Amino acid sequence: MNIKAIILAGGKATRLLPLTEKTPKSLVPVLNTPFLDHVLLALKSYGIEDVTIACGHLSTSLQEHYAENNLDLNISFTYEESPLGTGGAVVNAWDKQTQTILVLNGDIFSDINIADLLAFHQKSQSQITFSLVTLEDPSHYGVLEIDINGRVLSFTEKPKLEEAKSNLINAGIYIMETSVLQMVTADKFTSFEQDIFPILLANGAPIFGFKSNAYWIDIGKPQDYKQLNFDLLNGKVCTFAPRPRGIYNTEKQNIISDTAIIASTSQIKNSIIWKDVKVGNRAIVDDSVLCKHVQISADCYIKSSLLGQEVYVKEGHQVIEEKIDAGNVFS
Ligand code: GTP
């Protein structure tokens, strides 16, 4: 597919803290594989090989990761000192030659069919074609109303639930003619959702939405990050199968890095354990995420908690429903 992709990965990822204190949201492990690897491999499966990642916060680790492992793609990076917003980031990452680009929010996992989306975009001669998914509560996203042909009638960013005009949301994967980018000033914070889409619609620009029933999840919140891991572990609808890595346990619902050292007398369930974690004798870890280098000593009880990188829990302690910042010692 002859189209370039721009992935927005420069946000601060505050809702996913403490998991994103030291690791960019794009690299949080999903099935023990950095999240964005799944997205890039999906793009590759459509023949999309030119990808620019628009990054900012924690960009160094992102660049280092893909310098070592470029998945046989042409990956380039742009960097924002402070976030430029979705519009500013895309203009910054646009090579000024390409006419049609695929834009993806870097925290969406979906098996939306990109080839069908592009075909629909071309057939409709659209300026922007959004992929749309249906949510019961669409109030945290851009809500779109479309007519019978898919033409967008209204776009409302994060409406109150009772004011949402439909259940269709902007899935964060859209195709855009770069003529639209003339409306965006370079190096200035611009939000497509707040500053550009409403004006385009008011001017009667051809903007379309392409409905999909595909699997879709936004990993921006801890419960959704966990949900994606467990959905994939349990083989929930997804047309591309991520590569298995590390240790899985479907019976106990665990996803454990193969570099973690877990005492055989410990009990772990419903948990995601990142690289180089140590869990001591008789410790119990339930419904929790332990980031890189976390150390849980013997006889600890960790329940429904998120432990940031290098957190150290001393012997016999309980951590229940806590979010603990990186580097803390819990004693
Ligand atoms: P929160 O702080 O938890 O809201 O997360 P976030 O900063 O990632 O914001 P949000 O979830 O709204 O962003 C959706 C996607 O767009 C993520 O992949 C972000 O990295 C990306 N993004 C958001 N704002 C910017 C920006 O200003 N520049 C770039 N390059 N990417 C952005």
PDB file of N, CA, C and O in Angstrom, residues 229-273:
ATOM      1  N   ASN A 229      -3.907  -6.750  27.279  1.00  0.00           N
ATOM      2  CA  ASN A 229      -3.040  -7.902  27.529  1.00  0.00           C
ATOM      3  C   ASN A 229      -3.854  -9.179  27.712  1.00  0.00           C
ATOM      4  O   ASN A 229      -3.558 -10.218  27.118  1.00  0.00           O
ATOM      5  N   PHE A 230      -4.908  -9.079  28.524  1.00  0.00           N
ATOM      6  CA  PHE A 230      -5.667 -10.297  28.815  1.00  0.00           C
ATOM      7  C   PHE A 230      -6.554 -10.704  27.631  1.00  0.00           C
ATOM      8  O   PHE A 230      -6.746 -11.898  27.395  1.00  0.00           O
ATOM      9  N   ASP A 231      -7.047  -9.723  26.875  1.00  0.00           N
ATOM     10  CA  ASP A 231      -7.815 -10.081  25.664  1.00  0.00           C
ATOM     11  C   ASP A 231      -6.931 -10.877  24.706  1.00  0.00           C
ATOM     12  O   ASP A 231      -7.356 -11.882  24.140  1.00  0.00           O
ATOM     13  N   LEU A 232      -5.694 -10.412  24.527  1.00  0.00           N
ATOM     14  CA  LEU A 232      -4.799 -11.130  23.606  1.00  0.00           C
ATOM     15  C   LEU A 232      -4.402 -12.480  24.182  1.00  0.00           C
ATOM     16  O   LEU A 232      -4.359 -13.483  23.474  1.00  0.00           O
ATOM     17  N   LEU A 233      -4.151 -12.511  25.494  1.00  0.00           N
ATOM     18  CA  LEU A 233      -3.809 -13.779  26.137  1.00  0.00           C
ATOM     19  C   LEU A 233      -4.928 -14.800  25.921  1.00  0.00           C
ATOM     20  O   LEU A 233      -4.672 -15.976  25.684  1.00  0.00           O
ATOM     21  N   ASN A 234      -6.158 -14.302  25.989  1.00  0.00           N
ATOM     22  CA  ASN A 234      -7.301 -15.211  25.886  1.00  0.00           C
ATOM     23  C   ASN A 234      -7.782 -15.388  24.443  1.00  0.00           C
ATOM     24  O   ASN A 234      -8.865 -15.922  24.216  1.00  0.00           O
ATOM     25  N   GLY A 235      -6.991 -14.900  23.493  1.00  0.00           N
ATOM     26  CA  GLY A 235      -7.298 -15.113  22.077  1.00  0.00           C
ATOM     27  C   GLY A 235      -8.567 -14.416  21.615  1.00  0.00           C
ATOM     28  O   GLY A 235      -9.242 -14.851  20.689  1.00  0.00           O
ATOM     29  N   LYS A 236      -8.891 -13.283  22.258  1.00  0.00           N
ATOM     30  CA  LYS A 236     -10.093 -12.548  21.859  1.00  0.00           C
ATOM     31  C   LYS A 236      -9.896 -11.939  20.474  1.00  0.00           C
ATOM     32  O   LYS A 236      -8.795 -11.500  20.143  1.00  0.00           O
ATOM     33  N   VAL A 237     -11.009 -11.902  19.731  1.00  0.00           N
ATOM     34  CA  VAL A 237     -10.988 -11.420  18.344  1.00  0.00           C
ATOM     35  C   VAL A 237      -9.872 -10.471  17.970  1.00  0.00           C
ATOM     36  O   VAL A 237      -9.850  -9.329  18.390  1.00  0.00           O
ATOM     37  N   CYS A 238      -8.992 -10.938  17.190  1.00  0.00           N
ATOM     38  CA  CYS A 238      -7.957 -10.080  16.632  1.00  0.00           C
ATOM     39  C   CYS A 238      -7.406 -10.827  15.432  1.00  0.00           C
ATOM     40  O   CYS A 238      -6.944 -11.950  15.566  1.00  0.00           O
ATOM     41  N   THR A 239      -7.474 -10.181  14.262  1.00  0.00           N
ATOM     42  CA  THR A 239      -7.120 -10.933  13.060  1.00  0.00           C
ATOM     43  C   THR A 239      -5.616 -11.092  12.877  1.00  0.00           C
ATOM     44  O   THR A 239      -5.186 -11.942  12.133  1.00  0.00           O
ATOM     45  N   PHE A 240      -4.816 -10.255  13.531  1.00  0.00           N
ATOM     46  CA  PHE A 240      -3.381 -10.535  13.441  1.00  0.00           C
ATOM     47  C   PHE A 240      -2.895 -11.013  14.804  1.00  0.00           C
ATOM     48  O   PHE A 240      -3.185 -10.427  15.831  1.00  0.00           O
ATOM     49  N   ALA A 241      -2.168 -12.113  14.757  1.00  0.00           N
ATOM     50  CA  ALA A 241      -1.762 -12.751  16.014  1.00  0.00           C
ATOM     51  C   ALA A 241      -0.401 -12.231  16.439  1.00  0.00           C
ATOM     52  O   ALA A 241       0.583 -12.411  15.730  1.00  0.00           O
ATOM     53  N   PRO A 242      -0.310 -11.547  17.583  1.00  0.00           N
ATOM     54  CA  PRO A 242       1.003 -11.099  18.044  1.00  0.00           C
ATOM     55  C   PRO A 242       1.921 -12.276  18.333  1.00  0.00           C
ATOM     56  O   PRO A 242       1.441 -13.351  18.700  1.00  0.00           O
ATOM     57  N   ARG A 243       3.220 -12.029  18.161  1.00  0.00           N
ATOM     58  CA  ARG A 243       4.193 -13.109  18.408  1.00  0.00           C
ATOM     59  C   ARG A 243       4.228 -13.455  19.889  1.00  0.00           C
ATOM     60  O   ARG A 243       4.358 -12.552  20.718  1.00  0.00           O
ATOM     61  N   PRO A 244       4.135 -14.736  20.207  1.00  0.00           N
ATOM     62  CA  PRO A 244       4.225 -15.080  21.630  1.00  0.00           C
ATOM     63  C   PRO A 244       5.659 -14.913  22.136  1.00  0.00           C
ATOM     64  O   PRO A 244       6.613 -15.163  21.419  1.00  0.00           O
ATOM     65  N   ARG A 245       5.804 -14.441  23.330  1.00  0.00           N
ATOM     66  CA  ARG A 245       7.108 -14.248  23.981  1.00  0.00           C
ATOM     67  C   ARG A 245       6.907 -14.408  25.471  1.00  0.00           C
ATOM     68  O   ARG A 245       5.817 -14.185  25.966  1.00  0.00           O
ATOM     69  N   GLY A 246       7.957 -14.692  26.201  1.00  0.00           N
ATOM     70  CA  GLY A 246       7.869 -14.741  27.652  1.00  0.00           C
ATOM     71  C   GLY A 246       7.030 -15.898  28.142  1.00  0.00           C
ATOM     72  O   GLY A 246       6.881 -16.915  27.474  1.00  0.00           O
ATOM     73  N   ILE A 247       6.480 -15.705  29.333  1.00  0.00           N
ATOM     74  CA  ILE A 247       5.749 -16.793  29.975  1.00  0.00           C
ATOM     75  C   ILE A 247       4.290 -16.393  30.076  1.00  0.00           C
ATOM     76  O   ILE A 247       3.962 -15.317  30.573  1.00  0.00           O
ATOM     77  N   TYR A 248       3.417 -17.270  29.615  1.00  0.00           N
ATOM     78  CA  TYR A 248       1.987 -17.003  29.690  1.00  0.00           C
ATOM     79  C   TYR A 248       1.373 -18.064  30.571  1.00  0.00           C
ATOM     80  O   TYR A 248       1.834 -19.185  30.601  1.00  0.00           O
ATOM     81  N   ASN A 249       0.298 -17.707  31.218  1.00  0.00           N
ATOM     82  CA  ASN A 249      -0.422 -18.724  31.946  1.00  0.00           C
ATOM     83  C   ASN A 249      -1.889 -18.371  31.858  1.00  0.00           C
ATOM     84  O   ASN A 249      -2.349 -17.436  32.519  1.00  0.00           O
ATOM     85  N   THR A 250      -2.591 -19.072  31.009  1.00  0.00           N
ATOM     86  CA  THR A 250      -4.001 -18.714  30.810  1.00  0.00           C
ATOM     87  C   THR A 250      -4.850 -19.149  31.993  1.00  0.00           C
ATOM     88  O   THR A 250      -5.844 -18.513  32.303  1.00  0.00           O
ATOM     89  N   GLU A 251      -4.400 -20.196  32.683  1.00  0.00           N
ATOM     90  CA  GLU A 251      -5.188 -20.661  33.820  1.00  0.00           C
ATOM     91  C   GLU A 251      -5.152 -19.611  34.941  1.00  0.00           C
ATOM     92  O   GLU A 251      -6.166 -19.207  35.484  1.00  0.00           O
ATOM     93  N   LYS A 252      -3.950 -19.120  35.227  1.00  0.00           N
ATOM     94  CA  LYS A 252      -3.822 -18.117  36.304  1.00  0.00           C
ATOM     95  C   LYS A 252      -3.899 -16.700  35.762  1.00  0.00           C
ATOM     96  O   LYS A 252      -3.806 -15.730  36.516  1.00  0.00           O
ATOM     97  N   GLN A 253      -4.000 -16.562  34.433  1.00  0.00           N
ATOM     98  CA  GLN A 253      -4.075 -15.236  33.806  1.00  0.00           C
ATOM     99  C   GLN A 253      -2.856 -14.376  34.163  1.00  0.00           C
ATOM    100  O   GLN A 253      -2.980 -13.290  34.750  1.00  0.00           O
ATOM    101  N   ASN A 254      -1.696 -14.882  33.796  1.00  0.00           N
ATOM    102  CA  ASN A 254      -0.463 -14.129  34.026  1.00  0.00           C
ATOM    103  C   ASN A 254       0.294 -13.926  32.722  1.00  0.00           C
ATOM    104  O   ASN A 254       0.281 -14.808  31.855  1.00  0.00           O
ATOM    105  N   ILE A 255       0.954 -12.776  32.629  1.00  0.00           N
ATOM    106  CA  ILE A 255       1.871 -12.534  31.520  1.00  0.00           C
ATOM    107  C   ILE A 255       3.176 -12.091  32.166  1.00  0.00           C
ATOM    108  O   ILE A 255       3.251 -11.018  32.778  1.00  0.00           O
ATOM    109  N   ILE A 256       4.183 -12.929  32.053  1.00  0.00           N
ATOM    110  CA  ILE A 256       5.410 -12.717  32.830  1.00  0.00           C
ATOM    111  C   ILE A 256       6.607 -12.696  31.885  1.00  0.00           C
ATOM    112  O   ILE A 256       6.757 -13.600  31.048  1.00  0.00           O
ATOM    113  N   SER A 257       7.451 -11.684  32.008  1.00  0.00           N
ATOM    114  CA  SER A 257       8.653 -11.614  31.169  1.00  0.00           C
ATOM    115  C   SER A 257       9.560 -12.810  31.449  1.00  0.00           C
ATOM    116  O   SER A 257       9.655 -13.263  32.597  1.00  0.00           O
ATOM    117  N   ASP A 258      10.264 -13.258  30.419  1.00  0.00           N
ATOM    118  CA  ASP A 258      11.144 -14.410  30.645  1.00  0.00           C
ATOM    119  C   ASP A 258      12.419 -14.017  31.383  1.00  0.00           C
ATOM    120  O   ASP A 258      13.211 -14.881  31.757  1.00  0.00           O
ATOM    121  N   THR A 259      12.631 -12.717  31.646  1.00  0.00           N
ATOM    122  CA  THR A 259      13.791 -12.338  32.460  1.00  0.00           C
ATOM    123  C   THR A 259      13.389 -12.074  33.920  1.00  0.00           C
ATOM    124  O   THR A 259      14.227 -11.646  34.720  1.00  0.00           O
ATOM    125  N   ALA A 260      12.129 -12.292  34.242  1.00  0.00           N
ATOM    126  CA  ALA A 260      11.711 -12.128  35.642  1.00  0.00           C
ATOM    127  C   ALA A 260      12.149 -13.364  36.433  1.00  0.00           C
ATOM    128  O   ALA A 260      12.197 -14.465  35.888  1.00  0.00           O
ATOM    129  N   ILE A 261      12.464 -13.150  37.713  1.00  0.00           N
ATOM    130  CA  ILE A 261      12.857 -14.290  38.566  1.00  0.00           C
ATOM    131  C   ILE A 261      11.777 -14.448  39.629  1.00  0.00           C
ATOM    132  O   ILE A 261      11.605 -13.574  40.495  1.00  0.00           O
ATOM    133  N   ILE A 262      11.043 -15.536  39.512  1.00  0.00           N
ATOM    134  CA  ILE A 262       9.869 -15.717  40.356  1.00  0.00           C
ATOM    135  C   ILE A 262      10.089 -16.944  41.250  1.00  0.00           C
ATOM    136  O   ILE A 262      10.305 -18.049  40.732  1.00  0.00           O
ATOM    137  N   ALA A 263      10.032 -16.740  42.564  1.00  0.00           N
ATOM    138  CA  ALA A 263      10.238 -17.881  43.472  1.00  0.00           C
ATOM    139  C   ALA A 263       9.129 -18.908  43.271  1.00  0.00           C
ATOM    140  O   ALA A 263       7.953 -18.537  43.099  1.00  0.00           O
ATOM    141  N   SER A 264       9.503 -20.178  43.312  1.00  0.00           N
ATOM    142  CA  SER A 264       8.511 -21.220  43.022  1.00  0.00           C
ATOM    143  C   SER A 264       7.433 -21.303  44.111  1.00  0.00           C
ATOM    144  O   SER A 264       6.342 -21.784  43.874  1.00  0.00           O
ATOM    145  N   THR A 265       7.737 -20.769  45.295  1.00  0.00           N
ATOM    146  CA  THR A 265       6.742 -20.810  46.374  1.00  0.00           C
ATOM    147  C   THR A 265       5.809 -19.586  46.356  1.00  0.00           C
ATOM    148  O   THR A 265       4.938 -19.455  47.207  1.00  0.00           O
ATOM    149  N   SER A 266       6.044 -18.662  45.434  1.00  0.00           N
ATOM    150  CA  SER A 266       5.159 -17.484  45.358  1.00  0.00           C
ATOM    151  C   SER A 266       3.896 -17.855  44.587  1.00  0.00           C
ATOM    152  O   SER A 266       3.847 -18.897  43.920  1.00  0.00           O
ATOM    153  N   GLN A 267       2.884 -16.994  44.714  1.00  0.00           N
ATOM    154  CA  GLN A 267       1.644 -17.213  43.939  1.00  0.00           C
ATOM    155  C   GLN A 267       1.348 -15.951  43.155  1.00  0.00           C
ATOM    156  O   GLN A 267       1.241 -14.877  43.757  1.00  0.00           O
ATOM    157  N   ILE A 268       1.182 -16.125  41.849  1.00  0.00           N
ATOM    158  CA  ILE A 268       0.911 -14.952  41.008  1.00  0.00           C
ATOM    159  C   ILE A 268      -0.346 -15.237  40.210  1.00  0.00           C
ATOM    160  O   ILE A 268      -0.496 -16.341  39.659  1.00  0.00           O
ATOM    161  N   LYS A 269      -1.272 -14.278  40.190  1.00  0.00           N
ATOM    162  CA  LYS A 269      -2.430 -14.440  39.294  1.00  0.00           C
ATOM    163  C   LYS A 269      -2.916 -13.086  38.797  1.00  0.00           C
ATOM    164  O   LYS A 269      -2.704 -12.061  39.450  1.00  0.00           O
ATOM    165  N   ASN A 270      -3.551 -13.122  37.654  1.00  0.00           N
ATOM    166  CA  ASN A 270      -4.142 -11.919  37.024  1.00  0.00           C
ATOM    167  C   ASN A 270      -3.162 -10.748  36.971  1.00  0.00           C
ATOM    168  O   ASN A 270      -3.546  -9.597  37.183  1.00  0.00           O
ATOM    169  N   SER A 271      -1.915 -11.040  36.686  1.00  0.00           N
ATOM    170  CA  SER A 271      -0.910  -9.977  36.780  1.00  0.00           C
ATOM    171  C   SER A 271      -0.017  -9.915  35.546  1.00  0.00           C
ATOM    172  O   SER A 271       0.123 -10.888  34.811  1.00  0.00           O
ATOM    173  N   ILE A 272       0.581  -8.727  35.378  1.00  0.00           N
ATOM    174  CA  ILE A 272       1.508  -8.516  34.265  1.00  0.00           C
ATOM    175  C   ILE A 272       2.852  -8.141  34.881  1.00  0.00           C
ATOM    176  O   ILE A 272       2.951  -7.176  35.645  1.00  0.00           O
ATOM    177  N   ILE A 273       3.855  -8.926  34.563  1.00  0.00           N
ATOM    178  CA  ILE A 273       5.165  -8.764  35.192  1.00  0.00           C
ATOM    179  C   ILE A 273       6.180  -8.425  34.098  1.00  0.00           C
ATOM    180  O   ILE A 273       6.391  -9.218  33.181  1.00  0.00           O
TER     181      ILE A 273
END
